[in-house]
Each structure stands twice: as structure tokens, then as C-alpha cells.
Amino acid sequence: NLSVNFVFLWEEALKLLNNFWGVNIRPFPGPLAQDDKEANRPIPNKGERGLGNEKFKPVVPWPHVEGVEVDLESIRRKNKAKNELNQHGGGDNNQQNVIQRQYLTFKPQTFVYRDPVLRPGVLGNFEPKEPEPHGVVGGPGEEAKPYVLGPDYKESIQASIKEFGFNMVASDMISLDRSVNDLRQEECKFWHYDENLLTSSVVIVFHNEGWSTLMRTVHSVIKRTPRKYLAEIVLIDDFSNKAHLKERLDDYIKQWNGLVKVFRNERREGLIQARSIGAQKAKLGQVLVYLDAHCEVGINWYAPLIAPISKDR
């Protein structure tokens, strides 16, 4: 009895496999029976048998993965159309056209830029011919010297650090046009650069920045960038609520006659998104330069940064 039951279960299992996978597995070797011959006939595909053909209806439902099921028939049609296009010689050309359309607005630089040249002992062509003037002669922080306040300012210093993250009290006492010391190696003074450099839009994003640090950043860019290369300074206010960053800022930047512009986000976007907005607002420069809102550019900062970009464009 056990042997008979085992054979019966084995045959039923094979039938399930036959129905599900569309293959014929014979349980035992020997001549094909009539049923085996019927089973060995080619099983029509899904399109041929139709939904009404119950003979080939699987015992187990067809596999289905919700959300990621692949329509193989549509892929076959797409590949067939692609092959026909390639046979007529249009495939590669079509792909080339797609690539070319991506670069319709890209204009390669036709000017051939000279490589920077080091001439030891000969002052570089972008170097200032005279020492940088002080913002306030003998004033605090000139030549980037540390400015230390006395104990009387302890409480106000702590309050400013809590609000802005650094000593805004000392910063407010330092000239916005202060001089900075030269941090470069001596060799840097003797490099000569092509004078046909690309122009730049300098983008500065800020949120509730202190007045003096933000304006010192702007002043340093204007003071140490050759005017012919500075197309504009774009300030992006990332939803600040400080009073000094509203009307006061608008009035202050008027002195530069449109060189400095401010745009205000209607909600807090974050640094990266705000910088992307700055890229959209910048219209005049050939290169985008991003600066933090509390930094100062150094002496002859522009040419070494922009020369490789100009050459590789």
C-alpha cells in the first residue's frame, strides 16, 4: 500500500510540474504511453492558448511581482523596432543626434590659452605692484593680525558666539576693507598667467549671517579681483529673519551700481539648493565661483583659480 501511494503521489507531483513549467518529465523509463505522447506535444504560448483554454491552465498561478513586473512583450517590440532601425543605418545616427542635442547650448572655447609661466625673480603680471592699503591705518585686525578684546567684553562676546558661532563683537570692530597678510609660498608671486581669462559670477549664500563678516566677504572680492573679470556678485538670502539683512542690506549694496545683487528665497532651502538657485540667478559671468558668507579672498586669488578652467573649457 505504501508503495502504491508513493507512486501515485510522485505522478501527481510530476503533473504539477508539467502544468506549471511546460515540460514533460517521465516518471519511469519505457515506451511512451498515449498520455505521454499527448504531454510531449508543444505547449502553445500564452498568446496562442488564450485564457479560455482550460487544458493548459496552470495548477499554480503564474508568477507575479507587484510593482516591478516586466512587460517582456513590449521589450521585444522595442528591440525589434531598434534592430530594424539599425538595419537601415539610422540607429547610430539617431544616438549621435541625441548626444548632439544635449550640447546645443555648449560653445567650446576657441581661444587658445597660454599655460602659466614661472619666471623666478620677475613679479607676476597679476600681482599687485604695491603693498595692499590698510582699511584703517593701524586699526584692529589689519594684515589679519589677531584682535583680542579685554574682559569687559566677555558677556557680549559669549552672546555673539551663541548667536553667530564666533566672536562677532571683534569682527564688528575690524574694517570691512582690512588688509590681509600673504599666506602663499614665495614662488607664487612669480607666476604669469594669460590675461584673457574668463569672467566670473561670484555666488554667496547666507542665512542670518552677521553683518560685518558677510560684508567683509563682499568687500574682499571687490578689492582683490581685477574688475574686468568680476561680472557680478550674487547674494542668496536663504530666508533670513535678521533686520540688518533686509532694507539695510538693500541700501548698502547700491553703492556698487548693480555689481552686487541680492535675491531672497521665500522659504529655507538649505545650502546646496540655495547655491543652485544662485546658479540660476547668475547671468553675466562665464564661470560660477561659490564662496562662504564669512571668508576673505587672498592676494591674487583669481588668476590661479580661473586659468585652468579657462584653458580646459
PDB file of C-alpha atoms in Angstrom:
ATOM      1  CA  ASN A   1       0.000   0.000   0.000  1.00  0.00           C
ATOM      2  CA  LEU A   2       2.801   2.390   0.854  1.00  0.00           C
ATOM      3  CA  SER A   3       4.494   1.674  -2.466  1.00  0.00           C
ATOM      4  CA  VAL A   4       1.319   2.321  -4.448  1.00  0.00           C
ATOM      5  CA  ASN A   5       0.614   5.549  -2.562  1.00  0.00           C
ATOM      6  CA  PHE A   6       4.167   6.779  -3.169  1.00  0.00           C
ATOM      7  CA  VAL A   7       3.912   6.145  -6.906  1.00  0.00           C
ATOM      8  CA  PHE A   8       0.559   7.937  -7.009  1.00  0.00           C
ATOM      9  CA  LEU A   9       1.928  10.986  -5.154  1.00  0.00           C
ATOM     10  CA  TRP A  10       5.027  11.045  -7.368  1.00  0.00           C
ATOM     11  CA  GLU A  11       2.929  11.050 -10.530  1.00  0.00           C
ATOM     12  CA  GLU A  12       0.713  13.840  -9.189  1.00  0.00           C
ATOM     13  CA  ALA A  13       3.787  15.928  -8.348  1.00  0.00           C
ATOM     14  CA  LEU A  14       5.148  15.446 -11.866  1.00  0.00           C
ATOM     15  CA  LYS A  15       1.818  16.542 -13.313  1.00  0.00           C
ATOM     16  CA  LEU A  16       2.008  19.741 -11.318  1.00  0.00           C
ATOM     17  CA  LEU A  17       5.493  20.405 -12.641  1.00  0.00           C
ATOM     18  CA  ASN A  18       4.387  19.629 -16.184  1.00  0.00           C
ATOM     19  CA  ASN A  19       1.483  22.065 -15.956  1.00  0.00           C
ATOM     20  CA  PHE A  20       3.494  24.823 -14.325  1.00  0.00           C
ATOM     21  CA  TRP A  21       6.774  24.755 -16.282  1.00  0.00           C
ATOM     22  CA  GLY A  22       5.502  23.435 -19.615  1.00  0.00           C
ATOM     23  CA  VAL A  23       7.905  20.460 -19.690  1.00  0.00           C
ATOM     24  CA  ASN A  24       7.346  16.709 -19.701  1.00  0.00           C
ATOM     25  CA  ILE A  25       9.088  14.604 -17.070  1.00  0.00           C
ATOM     26  CA  ARG A  26       8.522  10.888 -17.392  1.00  0.00           C
ATOM     27  CA  PRO A  27       8.252   9.105 -14.083  1.00  0.00           C
ATOM     28  CA  PHE A  28       9.712   5.840 -15.350  1.00  0.00           C
ATOM     29  CA  PRO A  29      11.698   4.782 -18.427  1.00  0.00           C
ATOM     30  CA  GLY A  30       9.954   2.777 -21.109  1.00  0.00           C
ATOM     31  CA  PRO A  31       7.770   3.195 -24.164  1.00  0.00           C
ATOM     32  CA  LEU A  32       5.738   6.356 -24.324  1.00  0.00           C
ATOM     33  CA  ALA A  33       2.149   5.841 -23.419  1.00  0.00           C
ATOM     34  CA  GLN A  34      -0.656   7.673 -25.193  1.00  0.00           C
ATOM     35  CA  ASP A  35      -0.824  10.184 -22.336  1.00  0.00           C
ATOM     36  CA  ASP A  36       2.929  10.757 -22.600  1.00  0.00           C
ATOM     37  CA  LYS A  37       2.628  11.395 -26.317  1.00  0.00           C
ATOM     38  CA  GLU A  38      -0.033  13.987 -25.675  1.00  0.00           C
ATOM     39  CA  ALA A  39       2.091  15.580 -22.990  1.00  0.00           C
ATOM     40  CA  ASN A  40       5.121  15.780 -25.304  1.00  0.00           C
ATOM     41  CA  ARG A  41       3.278  17.899 -27.832  1.00  0.00           C
ATOM     42  CA  PRO A  42       4.486  21.536 -27.914  1.00  0.00           C
ATOM     43  CA  ILE A  43       2.566  23.641 -25.458  1.00  0.00           C
ATOM     44  CA  PRO A  44       1.251  26.827 -27.058  1.00  0.00           C
ATOM     45  CA  ASN A  45       2.495  30.092 -25.644  1.00  0.00           C
ATOM     46  CA  LYS A  46       0.287  32.343 -23.633  1.00  0.00           C
ATOM     47  CA  GLY A  47      -0.890  34.276 -26.677  1.00  0.00           C
ATOM     48  CA  GLU A  48      -1.779  31.112 -28.627  1.00  0.00           C
ATOM     49  CA  ARG A  49      -3.658  29.199 -25.963  1.00  0.00           C
ATOM     50  CA  GLY A  50      -5.765  32.143 -24.821  1.00  0.00           C
ATOM     51  CA  LEU A  51      -7.441  32.494 -21.492  1.00  0.00           C
ATOM     52  CA  GLY A  52     -10.268  30.127 -22.415  1.00  0.00           C
ATOM     53  CA  ASN A  53      -8.093  27.063 -22.970  1.00  0.00           C
ATOM     54  CA  GLU A  54      -8.545  25.280 -19.657  1.00  0.00           C
ATOM     55  CA  LYS A  55      -6.398  22.306 -20.729  1.00  0.00           C
ATOM     56  CA  PHE A  56      -3.208  24.324 -20.216  1.00  0.00           C
ATOM     57  CA  LYS A  57      -4.387  26.371 -17.292  1.00  0.00           C
ATOM     58  CA  PRO A  58      -1.636  26.099 -14.646  1.00  0.00           C
ATOM     59  CA  VAL A  59      -2.490  24.473 -11.345  1.00  0.00           C
ATOM     60  CA  VAL A  60      -0.265  27.061  -9.624  1.00  0.00           C
ATOM     61  CA  PRO A  61      -0.883  30.742 -10.581  1.00  0.00           C
ATOM     62  CA  TRP A  62       1.624  32.408 -12.876  1.00  0.00           C
ATOM     63  CA  PRO A  63       4.370  34.289 -11.008  1.00  0.00           C
ATOM     64  CA  HIS A  64       3.563  37.954 -10.425  1.00  0.00           C
ATOM     65  CA  VAL A  65       5.634  40.563  -8.622  1.00  0.00           C
ATOM     66  CA  GLU A  66       3.604  43.644  -7.770  1.00  0.00           C
ATOM     67  CA  GLY A  67       5.148  46.919  -8.905  1.00  0.00           C
ATOM     68  CA  VAL A  68       8.196  45.552 -10.718  1.00  0.00           C
ATOM     69  CA  GLU A  69       6.678  43.123 -13.239  1.00  0.00           C
ATOM     70  CA  VAL A  70       8.402  43.394 -16.609  1.00  0.00           C
ATOM     71  CA  ASP A  71       6.321  43.515 -19.772  1.00  0.00           C
ATOM     72  CA  LEU A  72       8.504  41.273 -21.921  1.00  0.00           C
ATOM     73  CA  GLU A  73       6.301  41.693 -24.970  1.00  0.00           C
ATOM     74  CA  SER A  74       6.765  45.465 -25.006  1.00  0.00           C
ATOM     75  CA  ILE A  75      10.522  44.988 -24.633  1.00  0.00           C
ATOM     76  CA  ARG A  76      10.536  42.580 -27.578  1.00  0.00           C
ATOM     77  CA  ARG A  77       8.639  45.088 -29.713  1.00  0.00           C
ATOM     78  CA  LYS A  78      11.017  47.862 -28.713  1.00  0.00           C
ATOM     79  CA  ASN A  79      14.100  45.768 -29.514  1.00  0.00           C
ATOM     80  CA  LYS A  80      12.590  44.680 -32.820  1.00  0.00           C
ATOM     81  CA  ALA A  81      11.997  48.295 -33.815  1.00  0.00           C
ATOM     82  CA  LYS A  82      15.523  49.200 -32.735  1.00  0.00           C
ATOM     83  CA  ASN A  83      17.020  46.357 -34.786  1.00  0.00           C
ATOM     84  CA  GLU A  84      15.034  47.394 -37.845  1.00  0.00           C
ATOM     85  CA  LEU A  85      16.265  50.969 -37.389  1.00  0.00           C
ATOM     86  CA  ASN A  86      19.862  49.795 -37.131  1.00  0.00           C
ATOM     87  CA  GLN A  87      19.462  47.647 -40.245  1.00  0.00           C
ATOM     88  CA  HIS A  88      18.505  50.748 -42.180  1.00  0.00           C
ATOM     89  CA  GLY A  89      21.532  52.622 -40.833  1.00  0.00           C
ATOM     90  CA  GLY A  90      19.603  55.015 -38.614  1.00  0.00           C
ATOM     91  CA  GLY A  91      20.440  53.674 -35.172  1.00  0.00           C
ATOM     92  CA  ASP A  92      23.878  55.144 -34.660  1.00  0.00           C
ATOM     93  CA  ASN A  93      22.926  58.417 -36.306  1.00  0.00           C
ATOM     94  CA  ASN A  94      19.898  58.751 -34.068  1.00  0.00           C
ATOM     95  CA  GLN A  95      22.038  58.253 -30.956  1.00  0.00           C
ATOM     96  CA  GLN A  96      24.533  60.792 -32.235  1.00  0.00           C
ATOM     97  CA  ASN A  97      21.720  63.269 -32.793  1.00  0.00           C
ATOM     98  CA  VAL A  98      20.561  62.814 -29.211  1.00  0.00           C
ATOM     99  CA  ILE A  99      24.068  63.492 -27.935  1.00  0.00           C
ATOM    100  CA  GLN A 100      24.453  66.491 -30.191  1.00  0.00           C
ATOM    101  CA  ARG A 101      21.174  67.979 -28.979  1.00  0.00           C
ATOM    102  CA  GLN A 102      22.478  67.853 -25.418  1.00  0.00           C
ATOM    103  CA  TYR A 103      25.297  70.203 -26.354  1.00  0.00           C
ATOM    104  CA  LEU A 104      23.410  72.705 -28.484  1.00  0.00           C
ATOM    105  CA  THR A 105      23.973  75.421 -25.880  1.00  0.00           C
ATOM    106  CA  PHE A 106      27.598  74.485 -25.204  1.00  0.00           C
ATOM    107  CA  LYS A 107      30.078  76.699 -27.015  1.00  0.00           C
ATOM    108  CA  PRO A 108      33.653  75.379 -26.814  1.00  0.00           C
ATOM    109  CA  GLN A 109      36.350  77.953 -26.198  1.00  0.00           C
ATOM    110  CA  THR A 110      38.011  78.840 -29.487  1.00  0.00           C
ATOM    111  CA  PHE A 111      40.745  80.949 -27.919  1.00  0.00           C
ATOM    112  CA  VAL A 112      43.994  79.100 -27.211  1.00  0.00           C
ATOM    113  CA  TYR A 113      45.169  79.927 -23.695  1.00  0.00           C
ATOM    114  CA  ARG A 114      48.822  80.034 -22.822  1.00  0.00           C
ATOM    115  CA  ASP A 115      49.999  77.899 -19.930  1.00  0.00           C
ATOM    116  CA  PRO A 116      51.104  79.740 -16.790  1.00  0.00           C
ATOM    117  CA  VAL A 117      54.812  80.529 -16.852  1.00  0.00           C
ATOM    118  CA  LEU A 118      57.106  80.716 -13.828  1.00  0.00           C
ATOM    119  CA  ARG A 119      59.735  83.454 -14.102  1.00  0.00           C
ATOM    120  CA  PRO A 120      61.770  83.466 -10.890  1.00  0.00           C
ATOM    121  CA  GLY A 121      62.525  86.976  -9.719  1.00  0.00           C
ATOM    122  CA  VAL A 122      60.035  88.592 -12.125  1.00  0.00           C
ATOM    123  CA  LEU A 123      56.829  89.704 -10.414  1.00  0.00           C
ATOM    124  CA  GLY A 124      53.779  88.032 -11.928  1.00  0.00           C
ATOM    125  CA  ASN A 125      51.512  90.010 -14.216  1.00  0.00           C
ATOM    126  CA  PHE A 126      48.546  89.672 -11.827  1.00  0.00           C
ATOM    127  CA  GLU A 127      50.483  90.604  -8.697  1.00  0.00           C
ATOM    128  CA  PRO A 128      49.763  93.968  -7.014  1.00  0.00           C
ATOM    129  CA  LYS A 129      52.552  96.393  -7.764  1.00  0.00           C
ATOM    130  CA  GLU A 130      52.322  97.995  -4.326  1.00  0.00           C
ATOM    131  CA  PRO A 131      51.501  96.673  -0.847  1.00  0.00           C
ATOM    132  CA  GLU A 132      47.803  96.414  -0.165  1.00  0.00           C
ATOM    133  CA  PRO A 133      46.438  99.534   1.569  1.00  0.00           C
ATOM    134  CA  HIS A 134      45.042  99.214   5.071  1.00  0.00           C
ATOM    135  CA  GLY A 135      41.357  99.653   5.659  1.00  0.00           C
ATOM    136  CA  VAL A 136      42.177 101.740   8.732  1.00  0.00           C
ATOM    137  CA  VAL A 137      45.825 102.553   9.239  1.00  0.00           C
ATOM    138  CA  GLY A 138      46.893 100.927  12.469  1.00  0.00           C
ATOM    139  CA  GLY A 139      43.353  99.669  13.012  1.00  0.00           C
ATOM    140  CA  PRO A 140      42.371  96.387  14.643  1.00  0.00           C
ATOM    141  CA  GLY A 141      42.794  93.263  12.555  1.00  0.00           C
ATOM    142  CA  GLU A 142      44.905  94.889   9.832  1.00  0.00           C
ATOM    143  CA  GLU A 143      47.160  92.441   7.977  1.00  0.00           C
ATOM    144  CA  ALA A 144      44.974  89.731   9.537  1.00  0.00           C
ATOM    145  CA  LYS A 145      46.549  90.181  12.944  1.00  0.00           C
ATOM    146  CA  PRO A 146      44.512  88.770  15.846  1.00  0.00           C
ATOM    147  CA  TYR A 147      42.396  91.280  17.701  1.00  0.00           C
ATOM    148  CA  VAL A 148      41.883  90.396  21.338  1.00  0.00           C
ATOM    149  CA  LEU A 149      39.249  92.176  23.411  1.00  0.00           C
ATOM    150  CA  GLY A 150      39.510  92.803  27.127  1.00  0.00           C
ATOM    151  CA  PRO A 151      37.492  91.192  29.924  1.00  0.00           C
ATOM    152  CA  ASP A 152      34.894  93.965  29.739  1.00  0.00           C
ATOM    153  CA  TYR A 153      33.545  92.365  26.556  1.00  0.00           C
ATOM    154  CA  LYS A 154      33.290  88.846  27.956  1.00  0.00           C
ATOM    155  CA  GLU A 155      29.499  88.692  28.228  1.00  0.00           C
ATOM    156  CA  SER A 156      28.834  90.302  24.849  1.00  0.00           C
ATOM    157  CA  ILE A 157      31.398  88.025  23.221  1.00  0.00           C
ATOM    158  CA  GLN A 158      29.733  84.935  24.657  1.00  0.00           C
ATOM    159  CA  ALA A 159      26.333  86.168  23.495  1.00  0.00           C
ATOM    160  CA  SER A 160      27.618  86.753  19.950  1.00  0.00           C
ATOM    161  CA  ILE A 161      29.250  83.333  19.841  1.00  0.00           C
ATOM    162  CA  LYS A 162      25.961  81.776  20.915  1.00  0.00           C
ATOM    163  CA  GLU A 163      24.064  83.665  18.207  1.00  0.00           C
ATOM    164  CA  PHE A 164      26.505  83.562  15.283  1.00  0.00           C
ATOM    165  CA  GLY A 165      29.007  80.859  16.172  1.00  0.00           C
ATOM    166  CA  PHE A 166      32.029  83.160  16.502  1.00  0.00           C
ATOM    167  CA  ASN A 167      33.185  86.433  18.049  1.00  0.00           C
ATOM    168  CA  MET A 168      31.043  88.937  16.186  1.00  0.00           C
ATOM    169  CA  VAL A 169      31.984  91.694  18.642  1.00  0.00           C
ATOM    170  CA  ALA A 170      35.604  91.653  17.490  1.00  0.00           C
ATOM    171  CA  SER A 171      34.570  91.274  13.855  1.00  0.00           C
ATOM    172  CA  ASP A 172      32.409  94.396  14.037  1.00  0.00           C
ATOM    173  CA  MET A 173      35.415  96.409  15.210  1.00  0.00           C
ATOM    174  CA  ILE A 174      37.584  95.391  12.247  1.00  0.00           C
ATOM    175  CA  SER A 175      37.443  97.333   8.990  1.00  0.00           C
ATOM    176  CA  LEU A 176      35.463  95.772   6.154  1.00  0.00           C
ATOM    177  CA  ASP A 177      38.351  96.702   3.845  1.00  0.00           C
ATOM    178  CA  ARG A 178      41.114  95.478   6.111  1.00  0.00           C
ATOM    179  CA  SER A 179      44.394  94.300   4.652  1.00  0.00           C
ATOM    180  CA  VAL A 180      45.391  90.644   4.837  1.00  0.00           C
ATOM    181  CA  ASN A 181      48.791  89.026   5.032  1.00  0.00           C
ATOM    182  CA  ASP A 182      50.102  86.968   2.138  1.00  0.00           C
ATOM    183  CA  LEU A 183      49.873  83.286   3.054  1.00  0.00           C
ATOM    184  CA  ARG A 184      51.304  81.964  -0.210  1.00  0.00           C
ATOM    185  CA  GLN A 185      54.696  80.476  -0.868  1.00  0.00           C
ATOM    186  CA  GLU A 186      57.239  82.910  -2.285  1.00  0.00           C
ATOM    187  CA  GLU A 187      57.191  81.197  -5.688  1.00  0.00           C
ATOM    188  CA  CYS A 188      53.527  82.107  -6.226  1.00  0.00           C
ATOM    189  CA  LYS A 189      54.441  85.758  -6.796  1.00  0.00           C
ATOM    190  CA  PHE A 190      56.428  84.933  -9.942  1.00  0.00           C
ATOM    191  CA  TRP A 191      53.803  83.077 -11.959  1.00  0.00           C
ATOM    192  CA  HIS A 192      52.494  84.756 -15.114  1.00  0.00           C
ATOM    193  CA  TYR A 193      49.023  83.963 -16.463  1.00  0.00           C
ATOM    194  CA  ASP A 194      47.169  84.528 -19.692  1.00  0.00           C
ATOM    195  CA  GLU A 195      45.287  87.807 -19.372  1.00  0.00           C
ATOM    196  CA  ASN A 196      42.291  86.693 -21.445  1.00  0.00           C
ATOM    197  CA  LEU A 197      40.702  84.830 -18.550  1.00  0.00           C
ATOM    198  CA  LEU A 198      37.014  84.039 -18.305  1.00  0.00           C
ATOM    199  CA  THR A 199      34.768  86.318 -16.270  1.00  0.00           C
ATOM    200  CA  SER A 200      33.042  85.091 -13.127  1.00  0.00           C
ATOM    201  CA  SER A 201      29.806  85.361 -11.214  1.00  0.00           C
ATOM    202  CA  VAL A 202      30.592  85.009  -7.510  1.00  0.00           C
ATOM    203  CA  VAL A 203      27.706  83.370  -5.620  1.00  0.00           C
ATOM    204  CA  ILE A 204      27.458  83.812  -1.839  1.00  0.00           C
ATOM    205  CA  VAL A 205      24.688  82.085   0.139  1.00  0.00           C
ATOM    206  CA  PHE A 206      23.856  83.266   3.649  1.00  0.00           C
ATOM    207  CA  HIS A 207      21.296  82.672   6.374  1.00  0.00           C
ATOM    208  CA  ASN A 208      21.164  85.054   9.354  1.00  0.00           C
ATOM    209  CA  GLU A 209      24.821  85.904   8.801  1.00  0.00           C
ATOM    210  CA  GLY A 210      26.488  88.618  10.851  1.00  0.00           C
ATOM    211  CA  TRP A 211      26.752  91.965   9.092  1.00  0.00           C
ATOM    212  CA  SER A 212      30.479  92.549   9.243  1.00  0.00           C
ATOM    213  CA  THR A 213      31.506  89.034   8.208  1.00  0.00           C
ATOM    214  CA  LEU A 214      29.142  88.999   5.230  1.00  0.00           C
ATOM    215  CA  MET A 215      30.130  92.457   4.047  1.00  0.00           C
ATOM    216  CA  ARG A 216      33.838  91.788   4.574  1.00  0.00           C
ATOM    217  CA  THR A 217      33.481  88.823   2.229  1.00  0.00           C
ATOM    218  CA  VAL A 218      31.919  91.066  -0.415  1.00  0.00           C
ATOM    219  CA  HIS A 219      34.499  93.819   0.117  1.00  0.00           C
ATOM    220  CA  SER A 220      37.397  91.375  -0.206  1.00  0.00           C
ATOM    221  CA  VAL A 221      36.098  90.038  -3.524  1.00  0.00           C
ATOM    222  CA  ILE A 222      35.713  93.530  -4.954  1.00  0.00           C
ATOM    223  CA  LYS A 223      39.046  94.705  -3.561  1.00  0.00           C
ATOM    224  CA  ARG A 224      41.179  91.762  -4.762  1.00  0.00           C
ATOM    225  CA  THR A 225      39.549  90.784  -8.052  1.00  0.00           C
ATOM    226  CA  PRO A 226      40.527  92.610 -11.270  1.00  0.00           C
ATOM    227  CA  ARG A 227      37.407  94.500 -12.267  1.00  0.00           C
ATOM    228  CA  LYS A 228      37.437  93.267 -15.874  1.00  0.00           C
ATOM    229  CA  TYR A 229      36.900  89.688 -14.685  1.00  0.00           C
ATOM    230  CA  LEU A 230      34.293  90.271 -11.957  1.00  0.00           C
ATOM    231  CA  ALA A 231      30.953  90.163 -13.760  1.00  0.00           C
ATOM    232  CA  GLU A 232      28.729  90.192 -10.678  1.00  0.00           C
ATOM    233  CA  ILE A 233      28.352  89.151  -7.057  1.00  0.00           C
ATOM    234  CA  VAL A 234      25.117  87.258  -6.415  1.00  0.00           C
ATOM    235  CA  LEU A 235      23.929  87.151  -2.800  1.00  0.00           C
ATOM    236  CA  ILE A 236      21.326  84.491  -1.980  1.00  0.00           C
ATOM    237  CA  ASP A 237      19.453  85.161   1.261  1.00  0.00           C
ATOM    238  CA  ASP A 238      18.222  81.756   2.395  1.00  0.00           C
ATOM    239  CA  PHE A 239      15.180  83.014   4.317  1.00  0.00           C
ATOM    240  CA  SER A 240      16.967  85.111   6.937  1.00  0.00           C
ATOM    241  CA  ASN A 241      14.994  86.972   9.591  1.00  0.00           C
ATOM    242  CA  LYS A 242      17.696  89.328  10.883  1.00  0.00           C
ATOM    243  CA  ALA A 243      16.782  93.004  10.499  1.00  0.00           C
ATOM    244  CA  HIS A 244      20.218  94.023   9.206  1.00  0.00           C
ATOM    245  CA  LEU A 245      19.823  91.655   6.248  1.00  0.00           C
ATOM    246  CA  LYS A 246      16.695  93.365   4.940  1.00  0.00           C
ATOM    247  CA  GLU A 247      16.422  97.032   3.976  1.00  0.00           C
ATOM    248  CA  ARG A 248      19.838  97.900   5.357  1.00  0.00           C
ATOM    249  CA  LEU A 249      21.482  95.382   3.043  1.00  0.00           C
ATOM    250  CA  ASP A 250      19.477  96.562   0.043  1.00  0.00           C
ATOM    251  CA  ASP A 251      20.560 100.149   0.639  1.00  0.00           C
ATOM    252  CA  TYR A 252      24.196  99.267   1.293  1.00  0.00           C
ATOM    253  CA  ILE A 253      24.833  97.383  -1.949  1.00  0.00           C
ATOM    254  CA  LYS A 254      23.535 100.294  -4.053  1.00  0.00           C
ATOM    255  CA  GLN A 255      26.996 101.867  -3.806  1.00  0.00           C
ATOM    256  CA  TRP A 256      28.276  99.286  -6.336  1.00  0.00           C
ATOM    257  CA  ASN A 257      25.741 100.237  -9.011  1.00  0.00           C
ATOM    258  CA  GLY A 258      24.381  96.784  -9.753  1.00  0.00           C
ATOM    259  CA  LEU A 259      27.613  94.832  -9.383  1.00  0.00           C
ATOM    260  CA  VAL A 260      26.246  93.253  -6.183  1.00  0.00           C
ATOM    261  CA  LYS A 261      22.744  91.757  -6.277  1.00  0.00           C
ATOM    262  CA  VAL A 262      20.657  90.114  -3.588  1.00  0.00           C
ATOM    263  CA  PHE A 263      17.908  87.535  -4.082  1.00  0.00           C
ATOM    264  CA  ARG A 264      15.767  86.208  -1.248  1.00  0.00           C
ATOM    265  CA  ASN A 265      14.310  82.723  -1.004  1.00  0.00           C
ATOM    266  CA  GLU A 266      10.667  82.515   0.036  1.00  0.00           C
ATOM    267  CA  ARG A 267      11.452  79.555   2.291  1.00  0.00           C
ATOM    268  CA  ARG A 268      14.505  77.902   3.796  1.00  0.00           C
ATOM    269  CA  GLU A 269      16.129  75.868   1.042  1.00  0.00           C
ATOM    270  CA  GLY A 270      19.424  74.786   2.575  1.00  0.00           C
ATOM    271  CA  LEU A 271      22.943  75.483   1.370  1.00  0.00           C
ATOM    272  CA  ILE A 272      23.084  73.234  -1.696  1.00  0.00           C
ATOM    273  CA  GLN A 273      19.665  74.133  -3.089  1.00  0.00           C
ATOM    274  CA  ALA A 274      20.336  77.814  -2.394  1.00  0.00           C
ATOM    275  CA  ARG A 275      23.577  77.558  -4.358  1.00  0.00           C
ATOM    276  CA  SER A 276      21.667  76.003  -7.240  1.00  0.00           C
ATOM    277  CA  ILE A 277      19.276  78.939  -7.107  1.00  0.00           C
ATOM    278  CA  GLY A 278      22.312  81.223  -7.214  1.00  0.00           C
ATOM    279  CA  ALA A 279      23.431  79.498 -10.394  1.00  0.00           C
ATOM    280  CA  GLN A 280      20.039  80.253 -11.943  1.00  0.00           C
ATOM    281  CA  LYS A 281      20.158  83.894 -10.876  1.00  0.00           C
ATOM    282  CA  ALA A 282      23.724  84.462 -12.092  1.00  0.00           C
ATOM    283  CA  LYS A 283      23.501  85.699 -15.672  1.00  0.00           C
ATOM    284  CA  LEU A 284      26.689  87.575 -16.549  1.00  0.00           C
ATOM    285  CA  GLY A 285      29.782  85.534 -15.653  1.00  0.00           C
ATOM    286  CA  GLN A 286      31.270  82.737 -17.733  1.00  0.00           C
ATOM    287  CA  VAL A 287      32.318  80.842 -14.602  1.00  0.00           C
ATOM    288  CA  LEU A 288      30.486  80.311 -11.312  1.00  0.00           C
ATOM    289  CA  VAL A 289      32.555  80.796  -8.154  1.00  0.00           C
ATOM    290  CA  TYR A 290      30.972  79.842  -4.822  1.00  0.00           C
ATOM    291  CA  LEU A 291      32.214  81.412  -1.601  1.00  0.00           C
ATOM    292  CA  ASP A 292      31.154  81.035   2.008  1.00  0.00           C
ATOM    293  CA  ALA A 293      29.490  84.038   3.603  1.00  0.00           C
ATOM    294  CA  HIS A 294      32.264  84.530   6.178  1.00  0.00           C
ATOM    295  CA  CYS A 295      35.538  84.360   4.290  1.00  0.00           C
ATOM    296  CA  GLU A 296      38.056  86.674   2.662  1.00  0.00           C
ATOM    297  CA  VAL A 297      39.786  86.006  -0.634  1.00  0.00           C
ATOM    298  CA  GLY A 298      43.567  86.352  -0.619  1.00  0.00           C
ATOM    299  CA  ILE A 299      46.028  88.319  -2.703  1.00  0.00           C
ATOM    300  CA  ASN A 300      45.922  87.372  -6.397  1.00  0.00           C
ATOM    301  CA  TRP A 301      43.375  84.642  -5.766  1.00  0.00           C
ATOM    302  CA  TYR A 302      41.601  84.882  -9.111  1.00  0.00           C
ATOM    303  CA  ALA A 303      44.101  84.003 -11.843  1.00  0.00           C
ATOM    304  CA  PRO A 304      45.438  80.710 -10.379  1.00  0.00           C
ATOM    305  CA  LEU A 305      41.863  79.509  -9.857  1.00  0.00           C
ATOM    306  CA  ILE A 306      40.355  80.514 -13.187  1.00  0.00           C
ATOM    307  CA  ALA A 307      43.307  79.905 -15.543  1.00  0.00           C
ATOM    308  CA  PRO A 308      42.912  76.079 -15.614  1.00  0.00           C
ATOM    309  CA  ILE A 309      39.151  76.448 -16.151  1.00  0.00           C
ATOM    310  CA  SER A 310      39.703  78.884 -19.000  1.00  0.00           C
ATOM    311  CA  LYS A 311      42.175  76.541 -20.681  1.00  0.00           C
ATOM    312  CA  ASP A 312      40.063  73.395 -20.309  1.00  0.00           C
ATOM    313  CA  ARG A 313      36.704  74.873 -21.284  1.00  0.00           C
TER     314      ARG A 313
END
